[in-house]
XYZ file of C-alpha atoms in Angstrom:
470
model
C 0.000 0.000 0.000
C 1.265 3.469 -0.888
C 0.475 6.576 1.127
C -0.006 9.351 -1.418
C 1.862 12.573 -0.745
C -0.205 15.626 0.010
C -0.159 18.298 -2.638
C -1.435 21.839 -3.143
C -2.884 23.748 -0.201
C -3.352 20.651 2.008
C 0.402 20.006 1.917
C 1.002 23.090 4.082
C -2.230 23.221 6.054
C -0.152 23.465 9.240
C 1.441 26.734 8.065
C -1.963 28.178 7.057
C -3.230 27.448 10.568
C -0.006 28.616 12.249
C 0.046 32.015 10.501
C -3.614 32.695 11.322
C -3.106 31.866 15.002
C 0.065 33.964 15.275
C -1.450 36.971 13.490
C -4.544 36.790 15.705
C -2.287 36.684 18.784
C -0.309 39.662 17.485
C -3.511 41.618 16.857
C -4.848 40.675 20.312
C -1.583 41.791 21.950
C -1.583 45.127 20.105
C -5.200 45.746 21.070
C -4.513 44.866 24.675
C -1.558 47.220 24.921
C -3.582 50.070 23.414
C -6.866 49.502 25.308
C -5.658 48.403 28.741
C -6.452 44.740 28.113
C -10.216 45.092 27.686
C -11.400 41.700 26.455
C -10.698 41.516 22.743
C -14.061 40.356 21.391
C -16.306 42.610 23.466
C -16.398 45.095 20.607
C -18.089 44.051 17.367
C -15.793 45.945 15.043
C -12.706 44.259 16.498
C -14.380 40.870 16.212
C -14.986 41.590 12.533
C -11.350 42.594 12.153
C -10.279 39.260 13.627
C -12.419 37.352 11.125
C -11.184 39.448 8.206
C -7.606 38.951 9.388
C -7.904 35.160 9.197
C -9.642 35.260 5.804
C -7.083 37.645 4.272
C -4.135 35.630 5.565
C -5.483 32.405 4.060
C -6.326 34.031 0.712
C -2.923 35.729 0.534
C -1.118 32.453 1.164
C -3.231 30.642 -1.448
C -2.898 33.149 -4.267
C 0.791 33.937 -3.652
C 1.723 30.306 -2.963
C 3.521 31.649 0.094
C 4.489 28.228 1.405
C 6.008 26.822 -1.771
C 9.452 25.473 -0.822
C 9.064 26.770 2.733
C 10.962 23.883 4.356
C 14.070 24.636 2.277
C 14.022 28.401 2.851
C 16.748 29.929 5.014
C 16.128 32.337 7.895
C 16.736 35.532 5.897
C 14.661 34.331 2.947
C 11.887 33.386 5.364
C 12.012 36.854 6.929
C 11.523 38.436 3.505
C 8.559 36.136 2.804
C 6.982 36.975 6.167
C 7.417 40.729 5.647
C 5.609 40.510 2.298
C 2.836 38.302 3.735
C 2.151 40.485 6.780
C 2.356 43.684 4.707
C -0.280 42.430 2.264
C -2.515 41.271 5.130
C -2.306 44.622 6.939
C -2.841 46.717 3.795
C -5.867 44.619 2.832
C -7.245 44.787 6.381
C -6.900 48.582 6.472
C -8.568 48.856 3.054
C -11.516 46.691 4.094
C -12.102 48.570 7.321
C -11.889 51.863 5.428
C -14.446 50.879 2.767
C -16.767 49.446 5.434
C -16.492 52.815 7.227
C -15.404 51.125 10.450
C -13.627 54.221 11.684
C -13.354 53.111 15.306
C -10.049 51.331 14.915
C -7.039 52.763 16.657
C -4.168 53.798 14.406
C -1.768 52.739 17.167
C -3.086 49.165 16.957
C -2.429 48.939 13.206
C 0.944 50.654 13.540
C 2.071 48.219 16.218
C 0.505 45.209 14.508
C 2.933 45.176 11.555
C 6.226 44.672 13.452
C 4.537 42.409 16.002
C 2.961 40.261 13.279
C 6.272 39.992 11.429
C 8.122 38.913 14.580
C 5.453 36.403 15.625
C 5.098 34.806 12.168
C 8.823 34.675 11.485
C 9.645 33.141 14.861
C 6.715 30.716 14.625
C 7.600 29.548 11.117
C 11.273 29.083 12.012
C 10.473 27.063 15.153
C 7.939 24.894 13.329
C 10.332 24.300 10.404
C 13.081 23.319 12.846
C 10.716 20.757 14.374
C 9.682 19.387 10.949
C 13.287 19.130 9.779
C 14.276 17.193 12.882
C 11.353 14.853 12.343
C 12.451 14.284 8.740
C 16.067 13.670 9.674
C 15.214 11.358 12.610
C 12.612 9.315 10.755
C 13.999 5.782 10.795
C 11.205 4.354 8.698
C 12.166 6.065 5.493
C 10.893 4.549 2.291
C 13.510 2.288 0.714
C 13.689 3.135 -2.992
C 15.298 1.209 -5.854
C 16.227 3.333 -8.893
C 15.816 1.776 -12.346
C 17.526 3.795 -15.062
C 20.058 3.735 -17.902
C 23.830 3.906 -17.541
C 23.978 7.333 -19.199
C 21.255 8.926 -17.065
C 22.054 7.253 -13.727
C 24.429 9.781 -12.171
C 22.347 12.843 -13.098
C 19.087 11.424 -11.749
C 20.689 10.251 -8.499
C 22.091 13.725 -7.893
C 18.651 15.247 -8.448
C 16.973 12.768 -6.108
C 19.369 13.482 -3.240
C 19.761 17.238 -3.862
C 17.433 18.059 -0.969
C 18.539 17.290 2.575
C 14.912 16.814 3.596
C 13.809 13.960 1.359
C 11.883 11.239 3.200
C 13.277 8.215 1.391
C 16.528 6.286 1.215
C 18.008 5.028 -2.052
C 18.875 1.346 -1.691
C 20.726 1.081 -4.974
C 20.579 1.259 -8.753
C 19.473 -1.217 -11.398
C 20.549 -0.481 -14.985
C 18.552 -1.448 -18.044
C 21.370 -1.370 -20.594
C 24.646 -2.328 -18.877
C 25.910 -4.805 -16.293
C 27.956 -2.901 -13.724
C 26.977 -5.006 -10.730
C 29.097 -4.276 -7.694
C 30.235 -0.859 -8.910
C 29.055 2.474 -7.578
C 27.445 5.411 -9.387
C 27.233 8.737 -7.569
C 28.058 6.887 -4.356
C 25.249 4.322 -4.620
C 25.771 0.626 -5.452
C 24.648 -0.917 -8.732
C 22.679 -3.965 -7.600
C 22.347 -5.569 -11.013
C 20.961 -5.361 -14.529
C 17.226 -5.413 -15.170
C 16.120 -8.997 -15.695
C 13.452 -11.344 -14.406
C 15.656 -12.949 -11.757
C 15.523 -9.843 -9.524
C 17.753 -11.342 -6.830
C 18.374 -7.804 -5.577
C 14.768 -7.683 -4.372
C 15.348 -10.674 -2.084
C 18.683 -9.372 -0.835
C 17.505 -5.839 0.048
C 14.597 -4.154 1.786
C 12.733 -2.332 -1.015
C 9.431 -0.474 -0.696
C 9.267 1.427 -3.973
C 10.813 1.517 -7.449
C 11.650 4.784 -9.208
C 11.886 4.408 -13.008
C 13.786 7.025 -15.054
C 14.426 6.034 -18.676
C 15.254 7.744 -21.975
C 12.598 9.996 -23.588
C 9.907 7.866 -25.201
C 11.206 4.695 -23.523
C 8.935 2.720 -21.204
C 9.483 -0.087 -18.750
C 8.483 -3.363 -20.391
C 5.135 -4.745 -19.245
C 6.760 -7.922 -17.938
C 8.833 -5.925 -15.449
C 5.965 -3.618 -14.511
C 3.776 -6.639 -13.776
C 6.612 -8.335 -11.897
C 7.193 -5.400 -9.549
C 3.470 -4.936 -8.952
C 2.980 -8.647 -8.247
C 5.626 -8.320 -5.564
C 3.594 -5.549 -3.911
C 6.062 -2.765 -4.732
C 5.007 0.780 -5.574
C 6.158 2.073 -8.974
C 7.027 5.695 -9.780
C 7.512 6.624 -13.455
C 9.507 9.829 -13.937
C 7.454 12.048 -16.264
C 10.499 14.080 -17.289
C 12.156 10.874 -18.354
C 9.122 9.860 -20.397
C 8.610 13.186 -22.145
C 12.180 14.326 -22.514
C 11.053 17.868 -21.653
C 12.080 20.282 -18.941
C 8.553 21.679 -18.811
C 6.185 20.737 -15.980
C 4.129 17.613 -16.605
C 1.391 15.702 -14.851
C -0.993 12.797 -15.390
C -4.618 13.501 -16.276
C -7.596 12.024 -18.087
C -8.159 12.990 -21.721
C -11.398 11.738 -23.264
C -11.299 8.641 -21.102
C -7.585 7.997 -21.662
C -4.761 8.445 -19.155
C -2.179 10.828 -20.588
C 0.973 12.669 -19.550
C 0.350 16.392 -20.100
C 3.175 18.906 -20.411
C 3.300 22.580 -21.333
C 5.441 25.707 -20.928
C 3.312 26.632 -17.917
C 0.551 24.704 -16.190
C -1.931 26.830 -14.230
C -4.646 25.629 -11.885
C -8.317 26.441 -12.591
C -8.387 28.551 -9.427
C -5.545 30.772 -10.615
C -7.124 31.195 -14.049
C -10.404 32.145 -12.362
C -8.602 34.833 -10.343
C -6.853 36.131 -13.469
C -10.138 36.384 -15.348
C -11.808 38.063 -12.360
C -8.991 40.623 -12.322
C -9.533 41.181 -16.051
C -13.259 41.779 -15.603
C -12.797 44.210 -12.710
C -9.925 45.975 -14.482
C -11.858 46.017 -17.741
C -14.870 47.690 -16.130
C -12.672 50.337 -14.497
C -10.883 50.838 -17.818
C -14.126 51.295 -19.734
C -15.176 54.026 -17.289
C -11.815 55.764 -17.809
C -12.216 55.375 -21.570
C -15.633 57.039 -21.429
C -14.215 59.988 -19.511
C -11.285 60.259 -21.936
C -13.670 60.259 -24.909
C -15.082 63.612 -23.810
C -11.742 65.270 -24.477
C -9.844 62.950 -26.830
C -12.487 62.354 -29.534
C -13.027 66.071 -30.381
C -9.258 66.718 -30.254
C -8.526 63.919 -32.748
C -11.279 65.020 -35.140
C -10.086 68.601 -35.067
C -6.456 67.610 -35.705
C -7.218 65.123 -38.494
C -10.772 64.566 -39.783
C -11.833 60.952 -39.625
C -12.831 58.336 -37.045
C -11.514 58.870 -33.517
C -11.162 55.134 -32.969
C -8.772 52.806 -34.763
C -9.370 49.091 -35.187
C -6.986 46.539 -36.626
C -6.950 42.775 -36.987
C -4.468 41.216 -34.597
C -3.382 37.698 -33.688
C -4.437 36.367 -30.297
C -3.867 33.155 -28.397
C -2.415 30.415 -30.634
C -3.351 32.223 -33.865
C -6.914 33.333 -33.069
C -7.804 36.554 -34.901
C -9.599 39.488 -33.323
C -10.002 43.233 -33.753
C -8.051 45.450 -31.390
C -9.339 48.947 -30.576
C -7.394 52.138 -29.862
C -7.825 55.880 -29.993
C -6.432 56.899 -33.380
C -3.049 58.558 -32.929
C -1.898 58.446 -36.565
C -3.013 60.073 -39.786
C -5.553 58.219 -41.889
C -2.954 57.144 -44.474
C -0.533 55.732 -41.892
C -0.564 52.170 -43.248
C 0.225 53.287 -46.791
C 3.054 55.555 -45.602
C 4.566 52.741 -43.556
C 5.903 51.092 -46.733
C 8.071 54.141 -47.415
C 9.462 54.122 -43.875
C 10.486 50.476 -43.551
C 14.152 51.295 -44.183
C 14.071 53.510 -41.051
C 12.795 50.722 -38.805
C 14.747 50.750 -35.508
C 13.759 47.189 -34.596
C 15.766 44.162 -35.652
C 13.213 41.576 -36.616
C 9.495 41.503 -37.233
C 8.219 44.574 -35.368
C 8.197 48.153 -36.659
C 9.293 51.004 -34.415
C 10.523 54.477 -35.287
C 11.362 57.513 -33.184
C 9.608 60.715 -34.295
C 7.326 58.707 -36.572
C 5.903 61.235 -39.116
C 2.644 59.275 -39.298
C 1.700 60.356 -35.752
C -0.804 63.218 -35.601
C 0.996 66.321 -34.440
C 0.029 67.486 -30.984
C -2.832 65.247 -29.873
C -1.423 62.070 -31.423
C 1.923 62.391 -29.710
C 0.271 63.355 -26.409
C -2.076 60.374 -26.215
C 0.765 58.021 -27.168
C 3.164 59.514 -24.608
C 0.512 59.128 -21.910
C -0.714 55.743 -23.266
C -4.262 57.146 -23.477
C -4.493 55.630 -26.967
C -4.493 52.166 -25.329
C -7.626 52.766 -23.214
C -10.189 51.309 -25.682
C -8.396 47.962 -25.390
C -10.185 47.483 -22.086
C -13.165 46.547 -24.265
C -11.030 43.735 -25.718
C -10.265 42.663 -22.157
C -13.957 42.525 -21.214
C -14.762 40.559 -24.365
C -12.072 38.020 -23.484
C -9.874 38.628 -26.541
C -7.156 40.071 -24.317
C -6.043 40.158 -20.695
C -4.756 43.004 -18.562
C -1.319 41.373 -18.533
C 0.071 39.152 -21.254
C 2.104 39.463 -24.429
C 1.473 42.134 -27.042
C -0.621 40.796 -29.967
C 1.232 40.893 -33.303
C -0.254 42.216 -36.518
C -1.243 39.720 -39.196
C 1.716 40.853 -41.294
C 4.163 40.194 -38.439
C 2.555 36.850 -37.595
C 2.859 35.549 -41.144
C 6.633 36.080 -40.943
C 7.039 34.295 -37.603
C 9.512 31.449 -37.300
C 8.441 28.423 -35.257
C 10.166 29.517 -32.042
C 8.361 32.878 -32.199
C 4.979 31.168 -31.777
C 5.614 30.555 -28.082
C 4.893 34.237 -27.354
C 1.284 33.839 -28.535
C 0.642 30.641 -26.556
C -1.299 32.706 -24.013
C -3.947 35.395 -24.246
C -2.372 38.747 -25.287
C -2.352 41.628 -22.830
C -2.486 45.405 -22.655
C 0.781 45.326 -20.729
C 3.424 42.739 -20.028
C 7.027 41.952 -19.291
C 8.730 43.719 -22.192
C 6.410 46.736 -22.082
C 7.577 47.437 -18.518
C 11.233 46.694 -19.258
C 12.010 49.820 -21.260
C 10.409 48.846 -24.543
C 11.727 51.918 -26.373
C 15.255 50.777 -25.577
C 14.668 47.253 -26.909
C 15.570 47.103 -30.596
C 15.815 43.340 -31.095
C 12.651 41.314 -31.621
C 14.370 38.216 -30.192
C 14.717 40.100 -26.907
C 10.957 40.689 -26.968
C 10.427 36.942 -27.485
C 12.807 36.177 -24.612
C 10.969 38.490 -22.210
C 7.571 37.161 -23.275
C 8.808 33.594 -22.781
C 10.122 34.544 -19.349
C 6.692 35.919 -18.446
C 4.867 32.773 -19.594
C 7.142 30.288 -17.816
C 7.173 32.288 -14.560
C 3.544 33.419 -14.605
C 1.711 33.873 -11.319
C -1.020 36.127 -9.946
C 1.569 38.033 -7.935
C 3.652 38.628 -11.090
C 0.595 40.075 -12.858
C -0.055 42.421 -9.933
C 3.598 43.460 -9.894
C 3.545 44.217 -13.639
C 0.299 46.213 -13.309
C 1.827 48.470 -10.652
C 5.022 48.736 -12.679
C 2.962 49.737 -15.724
C 1.370 52.599 -13.779
C 4.830 53.910 -12.872
C 6.045 53.571 -16.469
C 2.995 55.473 -17.763
C 3.377 58.248 -15.186
C 7.051 58.626 -16.102
C 6.185 58.478 -19.833
C 8.801 55.779 -20.374
C 8.829 53.550 -23.435
C 5.815 55.156 -25.096
C 7.032 55.871 -28.578
């Protein structure tokens, strides 16, 4: 029988509970010091604050994945994580109490709560991690694992398996599928034999589980799979070994079939729900701002250059889907025709067109709305429709897309966004399209809700400073 490892939120339920308890204690202590130790829950508004505090802490930990790799984190790294966690909790708590018009809270309580909460959570996490590490190191009933692999891949996979000092298994030895090096050692572990049906090494050693790591596309023969299972052993098949990819992979059902799924980035339904919710809220706010801007921008554009105030163009969305993008028109009506005569002045190396002091931009109003990024506001309609997201990769034109090489397609493997990694990295200073692809790829592979929030705030700063707007 195999005890399945906990995963996701349940894996660190103890830290969820620990942080809530410690933050509540910190809040109680701060209240007591300020109000002469009047019982904490006698006042309704402080009882509400306690409930909100627990809810915010749990949500923050879930969406930020605050406990990912927590056992391996050092003391300084843990302090940084705690500071971020407590800061988000306090800011959110202050915001909620403000919007609920609960104005009875003492500023001294909130001021004192931040350093107290940081100290409590940091000390509590460190003590609890010390206890867990000792339990891991002292556990004498570690799972005894036999590694089945090839001669070429043996040393690398052993080093990966033992790279963490907190693993809860012991490697008994190695069995090779393609060479007989019985009695030798690889990466400090003995080679017990070559894979065959005699399996004497099973009788001679205590073995609970078998870890199989073969060449890409290579599978353990059914006769050996059946043999190990008949002996009551648990089998682990290394997905990276099966796929030959460095991308994350997992097992799922696909139309009734069991498949190994891999992609550049695998996101949970919960995270995608949060991202879409952010898009809807941001899209609604953006549409309101667009309506206000229309009052001033539309007449200014029409006066400067007669014609429609809005510009629409067919763009390429996620994995080649086509949609119409909307902007305030910042260029003269014949801009597309004039572009052909300006191609030799393109400052970008590659498939994008960029030019400083572009003569196609409407003098005055056109330059102003581009410098302030006001021309981008109508794209919030694309966000509400679901064609785009607040944060993503910039959608290419059809002309650019048709010239893409295969490795360029990775940048459109997600929904395009109004802003993104390269837009907030000094886009006017980037003159190589391959650098754009690199930054977009970096965004996709490292995507998280917290990264989106970070890029949104960074975008606001970039817009206010009028950086990278040409």
